[in-house]
Amino acid sequence: MFEEFVAAHGLTDRLAFHGGDFFSDPLPEADVYVMGQILHDWNLEQRQFLLKKAYDALPEGGTLIVYDAMIDDERRHNTYGLMLSLNMLIDTEGGSEYTVADATQWLRAAGFAKVEARHLIGGCTAVYATK
Ligand SMILES: C[S@@+](CC[C@H](N)C(=O)[O-])C[C@H]1O[C@@H](n2cnc3c(N)ncnc32)[C@H](O)[C@@H]1O
């Protein structure tokens, strides 16, 4: 599907698919990684493992972008994030949504020097973490 989609948009010379298990395989070399709706599937220890793995694999100045339906730090206003969190709690063994403050703390603990959050359309928030 990826290759068909990329070819249909004329990007075959710019994008390549690397299959693998992000827990056990090395990450392909890149300046930017995106973990979109990935962390909410996993428990805290697994999230911290993935963030550290991305940090270690990035070059200086490289960026990890994490996006999920992050909950506001007070856990009061983002109904979509709270409901999706309930869904993840039911659907996965250790998953849930989390706050921007949580993500910022994990990313800083992994070593990232600069961490910035931006709200996206559609209820998700992206956190940009630069090494
Ligand atoms: C909720 S989907 C998110 C998909 C996409 N990034 C998005 O934002 O729509 C979670 C993805 O994690 C992938 N995944 C789950 N376990 C994985 C693993 N151990 N290694 C690599 N990918 C994995 C699944 O195949 C699935 O595509």
PDB file of C-alpha atoms and ligand atoms in Angstrom:
ATOM      1  CA  MET A   1       0.000   0.000   0.000  1.00  0.00           C
ATOM      2  CA  PHE A   2       2.817   2.390   0.957  1.00  0.00           C
ATOM      3  CA  GLU A   3       4.683   1.822  -2.300  1.00  0.00           C
ATOM      4  CA  GLU A   4       1.526   2.254  -4.409  1.00  0.00           C
ATOM      5  CA  PHE A   5       0.613   5.447  -2.547  1.00  0.00           C
ATOM      6  CA  VAL A   6       4.120   6.878  -2.886  1.00  0.00           C
ATOM      7  CA  ALA A   7       4.277   5.999  -6.611  1.00  0.00           C
ATOM      8  CA  ALA A   8       0.866   7.590  -7.205  1.00  0.00           C
ATOM      9  CA  HIS A   9       2.272  10.833  -5.764  1.00  0.00           C
ATOM     10  CA  GLY A  10       5.531  10.657  -7.764  1.00  0.00           C
ATOM     11  CA  LEU A  11       7.723  10.310  -4.665  1.00  0.00           C
ATOM     12  CA  THR A  12       9.381   6.943  -5.280  1.00  0.00           C
ATOM     13  CA  ASP A  13      12.852   8.508  -5.427  1.00  0.00           C
ATOM     14  CA  ARG A  14      12.331  10.265  -2.062  1.00  0.00           C
ATOM     15  CA  LEU A  15      10.516   7.764   0.178  1.00  0.00           C
ATOM     16  CA  ALA A  16      11.345   4.163   1.031  1.00  0.00           C
ATOM     17  CA  PHE A  17       9.571   1.632   3.219  1.00  0.00           C
ATOM     18  CA  HIS A  18      11.607  -0.090   5.961  1.00  0.00           C
ATOM     19  CA  GLY A  19       9.720  -2.929   7.611  1.00  0.00           C
ATOM     20  CA  GLY A  20      10.737  -3.996  11.084  1.00  0.00           C
ATOM     21  CA  ASP A  21       9.962  -4.317  14.763  1.00  0.00           C
ATOM     22  CA  PHE A  22      10.728  -1.049  16.526  1.00  0.00           C
ATOM     23  CA  PHE A  23      11.400  -2.896  19.778  1.00  0.00           C
ATOM     24  CA  SER A  24      13.988  -5.319  18.454  1.00  0.00           C
ATOM     25  CA  ASP A  25      15.332  -3.995  15.116  1.00  0.00           C
ATOM     26  CA  PRO A  26      17.660  -1.003  14.678  1.00  0.00           C
ATOM     27  CA  LEU A  27      15.875   2.135  13.412  1.00  0.00           C
ATOM     28  CA  PRO A  28      16.775   3.125   9.843  1.00  0.00           C
ATOM     29  CA  GLU A  29      19.126   6.119   9.666  1.00  0.00           C
ATOM     30  CA  ALA A  30      17.198   9.408   9.433  1.00  0.00           C
ATOM     31  CA  ASP A  31      17.242  13.074  10.453  1.00  0.00           C
ATOM     32  CA  VAL A  32      13.591  12.957  11.547  1.00  0.00           C
ATOM     33  CA  TYR A  33      11.449  10.208  13.029  1.00  0.00           C
ATOM     34  CA  VAL A  34       7.676  10.412  13.451  1.00  0.00           C
ATOM     35  CA  MET A  35       5.847   8.326  16.047  1.00  0.00           C
ATOM     36  CA  GLY A  36       2.225   9.010  15.170  1.00  0.00           C
ATOM     37  CA  GLN A  37      -0.305   7.289  17.409  1.00  0.00           C
ATOM     38  CA  ILE A  38       2.403   4.872  18.513  1.00  0.00           C
ATOM     39  CA  LEU A  39       3.122   5.698  22.153  1.00  0.00           C
ATOM     40  CA  HIS A  40      -0.546   5.435  23.182  1.00  0.00           C
ATOM     41  CA  ASP A  41      -0.409   1.689  22.408  1.00  0.00           C
ATOM     42  CA  TRP A  42       2.274   0.972  25.024  1.00  0.00           C
ATOM     43  CA  ASN A  43       3.002   1.179  28.727  1.00  0.00           C
ATOM     44  CA  LEU A  44       5.327   3.735  30.307  1.00  0.00           C
ATOM     45  CA  GLU A  45       8.420   1.549  30.237  1.00  0.00           C
ATOM     46  CA  GLN A  46       7.897   0.702  26.546  1.00  0.00           C
ATOM     47  CA  ARG A  47       7.289   4.380  25.666  1.00  0.00           C
ATOM     48  CA  GLN A  48      10.483   5.417  27.410  1.00  0.00           C
ATOM     49  CA  PHE A  49      12.374   2.637  25.621  1.00  0.00           C
ATOM     50  CA  LEU A  50      11.132   3.835  22.199  1.00  0.00           C
ATOM     51  CA  LEU A  51      11.924   7.490  22.913  1.00  0.00           C
ATOM     52  CA  LYS A  52      15.452   6.660  24.073  1.00  0.00           C
ATOM     53  CA  LYS A  53      15.951   4.426  21.060  1.00  0.00           C
ATOM     54  CA  ALA A  54      14.953   7.280  18.732  1.00  0.00           C
ATOM     55  CA  TYR A  55      17.202   9.702  20.621  1.00  0.00           C
ATOM     56  CA  ASP A  56      20.200   7.368  20.341  1.00  0.00           C
ATOM     57  CA  ALA A  57      19.603   6.802  16.611  1.00  0.00           C
ATOM     58  CA  LEU A  58      19.190  10.492  15.653  1.00  0.00           C
ATOM     59  CA  PRO A  59      22.135  12.704  14.685  1.00  0.00           C
ATOM     60  CA  GLU A  60      22.794  15.961  16.591  1.00  0.00           C
ATOM     61  CA  GLY A  61      20.078  18.404  15.518  1.00  0.00           C
ATOM     62  CA  GLY A  62      17.772  15.560  14.461  1.00  0.00           C
ATOM     63  CA  THR A  63      14.121  15.670  15.494  1.00  0.00           C
ATOM     64  CA  LEU A  64      11.580  13.208  16.782  1.00  0.00           C
ATOM     65  CA  ILE A  65       7.946  14.164  16.208  1.00  0.00           C
ATOM     66  CA  VAL A  66       5.457  12.419  18.482  1.00  0.00           C
ATOM     67  CA  TYR A  67       1.755  12.890  17.918  1.00  0.00           C
ATOM     68  CA  ASP A  68      -1.247  11.496  19.712  1.00  0.00           C
ATOM     69  CA  ALA A  69      -4.588  12.771  21.027  1.00  0.00           C
ATOM     70  CA  MET A  70      -2.756  14.257  23.991  1.00  0.00           C
ATOM     71  CA  ILE A  71      -4.826  15.310  26.982  1.00  0.00           C
ATOM     72  CA  ASP A  72      -4.555  18.833  28.396  1.00  0.00           C
ATOM     73  CA  ASP A  73      -2.254  18.924  31.417  1.00  0.00           C
ATOM     74  CA  GLU A  74      -5.178  19.424  33.844  1.00  0.00           C
ATOM     75  CA  ARG A  75      -6.986  16.398  32.334  1.00  0.00           C
ATOM     76  CA  ARG A  76     -10.237  18.409  32.215  1.00  0.00           C
ATOM     77  CA  HIS A  77     -10.906  19.828  28.759  1.00  0.00           C
ATOM     78  CA  ASN A  78      -9.873  17.522  25.926  1.00  0.00           C
ATOM     79  CA  THR A  79     -12.884  15.199  25.835  1.00  0.00           C
ATOM     80  CA  TYR A  80     -11.672  13.515  22.647  1.00  0.00           C
ATOM     81  CA  GLY A  81      -8.292  12.682  24.249  1.00  0.00           C
ATOM     82  CA  LEU A  82      -9.934  11.470  27.461  1.00  0.00           C
ATOM     83  CA  MET A  83     -12.394   9.224  25.597  1.00  0.00           C
ATOM     84  CA  LEU A  84      -9.644   7.857  23.358  1.00  0.00           C
ATOM     85  CA  SER A  85      -7.583   7.193  26.473  1.00  0.00           C
ATOM     86  CA  LEU A  86     -10.439   5.106  27.885  1.00  0.00           C
ATOM     87  CA  ASN A  87     -10.567   3.249  24.571  1.00  0.00           C
ATOM     88  CA  MET A  88      -6.805   2.541  24.711  1.00  0.00           C
ATOM     89  CA  LEU A  89      -7.096   1.348  28.318  1.00  0.00           C
ATOM     90  CA  ILE A  90      -9.757  -1.161  27.230  1.00  0.00           C
ATOM     91  CA  ASP A  91      -8.112  -2.154  23.938  1.00  0.00           C
ATOM     92  CA  THR A  92      -4.453  -2.577  24.905  1.00  0.00           C
ATOM     93  CA  GLU A  93      -2.487  -4.084  27.771  1.00  0.00           C
ATOM     94  CA  GLY A  94      -0.693  -0.932  28.871  1.00  0.00           C
ATOM     95  CA  GLY A  95      -1.795   1.872  26.537  1.00  0.00           C
ATOM     96  CA  SER A  96      -3.535   5.190  27.221  1.00  0.00           C
ATOM     97  CA  GLU A  97      -3.399   8.769  26.036  1.00  0.00           C
ATOM     98  CA  TYR A  98      -1.140  11.136  28.007  1.00  0.00           C
ATOM     99  CA  THR A  99      -0.591  14.825  28.554  1.00  0.00           C
ATOM    100  CA  VAL A 100       1.806  17.209  26.826  1.00  0.00           C
ATOM    101  CA  ALA A 101       3.554  17.567  30.206  1.00  0.00           C
ATOM    102  CA  ASP A 102       4.045  13.775  30.362  1.00  0.00           C
ATOM    103  CA  ALA A 103       5.484  13.670  26.836  1.00  0.00           C
ATOM    104  CA  THR A 104       7.757  16.633  27.541  1.00  0.00           C
ATOM    105  CA  GLN A 105       9.097  14.990  30.689  1.00  0.00           C
ATOM    106  CA  TRP A 106       9.781  11.655  28.945  1.00  0.00           C
ATOM    107  CA  LEU A 107      11.469  13.370  25.980  1.00  0.00           C
ATOM    108  CA  ARG A 108      13.690  15.469  28.231  1.00  0.00           C
ATOM    109  CA  ALA A 109      14.581  12.381  30.275  1.00  0.00           C
ATOM    110  CA  ALA A 110      15.561  10.625  27.018  1.00  0.00           C
ATOM    111  CA  GLY A 111      18.015  13.481  26.416  1.00  0.00           C
ATOM    112  CA  PHE A 112      16.249  15.801  23.954  1.00  0.00           C
ATOM    113  CA  ALA A 113      17.417  19.394  24.376  1.00  0.00           C
ATOM    114  CA  LYS A 114      14.481  21.253  22.837  1.00  0.00           C
ATOM    115  CA  VAL A 115      10.847  20.152  23.159  1.00  0.00           C
ATOM    116  CA  GLU A 116       7.895  22.078  21.681  1.00  0.00           C
ATOM    117  CA  ALA A 117       4.207  21.183  21.424  1.00  0.00           C
ATOM    118  CA  ARG A 118       1.830  22.258  18.657  1.00  0.00           C
ATOM    119  CA  HIS A 119      -1.860  21.458  18.511  1.00  0.00           C
ATOM    120  CA  LEU A 120      -2.954  19.944  15.215  1.00  0.00           C
ATOM    121  CA  ILE A 121      -6.347  19.987  13.572  1.00  0.00           C
ATOM    122  CA  GLY A 122      -8.453  16.924  14.371  1.00  0.00           C
ATOM    123  CA  GLY A 123      -7.750  16.668  18.095  1.00  0.00           C
ATOM    124  CA  CYS A 124      -4.122  15.562  18.043  1.00  0.00           C
ATOM    125  CA  THR A 125      -1.092  17.351  19.448  1.00  0.00           C
ATOM    126  CA  ALA A 126       2.412  17.007  18.034  1.00  0.00           C
ATOM    127  CA  VAL A 127       5.490  17.349  20.194  1.00  0.00           C
ATOM    128  CA  TYR A 128       8.719  18.207  18.361  1.00  0.00           C
ATOM    129  CA  ALA A 129      11.838  17.072  20.204  1.00  0.00           C
ATOM    130  CA  THR A 130      15.247  18.054  18.877  1.00  0.00           C
ATOM    131  CA  LYS A 131      18.512  16.385  19.895  1.00  0.00           C
TER     132      LYS A 131
HETATM  133  C1  LIG B   1      -2.311   3.147  15.891  1.00  0.00           C
HETATM  134  S1  LIG B   1      -1.322   2.651  14.511  1.00  0.00           S
HETATM  135  C2  LIG B   1      -0.671   4.217  13.988  1.00  0.00           C
HETATM  136  C3  LIG B   1      -0.431   4.250  12.518  1.00  0.00           C
HETATM  137  C4  LIG B   1       0.042   5.588  11.921  1.00  0.00           C
HETATM  138  N1  LIG B   1       1.352   5.963  12.419  1.00  0.00           N
HETATM  139  C5  LIG B   1      -0.956   6.683  12.171  1.00  0.00           C
HETATM  140  O1  LIG B   1      -0.627   7.700  12.773  1.00  0.00           O
HETATM  141  O2  LIG B   1      -2.081   6.538  11.692  1.00  0.00           O
HETATM  142  C6  LIG B   1       0.025   1.846  15.325  1.00  0.00           C
HETATM  143  C7  LIG B   1       1.027   1.259  14.357  1.00  0.00           C
HETATM  144  O3  LIG B   1       2.097   0.656  15.092  1.00  0.00           O
HETATM  145  C8  LIG B   1       2.558  -0.449  14.348  1.00  0.00           C
HETATM  146  N2  LIG B   1       3.296  -1.339  15.236  1.00  0.00           N
HETATM  147  C9  LIG B   1       2.817  -2.033  16.303  1.00  0.00           C
HETATM  148  N3  LIG B   1       3.810  -2.736  16.894  1.00  0.00           N
HETATM  149  C10 LIG B   1       4.932  -2.481  16.173  1.00  0.00           C
HETATM  150  C11 LIG B   1       6.290  -2.926  16.297  1.00  0.00           C
HETATM  151  N4  LIG B   1       6.660  -3.747  17.302  1.00  0.00           N
HETATM  152  N5  LIG B   1       7.194  -2.464  15.405  1.00  0.00           N
HETATM  153  C12 LIG B   1       6.817  -1.627  14.396  1.00  0.00           C
HETATM  154  N6  LIG B   1       5.543  -1.156  14.232  1.00  0.00           N
HETATM  155  C13 LIG B   1       4.624  -1.601  15.107  1.00  0.00           C
HETATM  156  C14 LIG B   1       1.281  -1.063  13.806  1.00  0.00           C
HETATM  157  O4  LIG B   1       1.565  -1.850  12.674  1.00  0.00           O
HETATM  158  C15 LIG B   1       0.476   0.177  13.453  1.00  0.00           C
HETATM  159  O5  LIG B   1       0.724   0.571  12.127  1.00  0.00           O
END
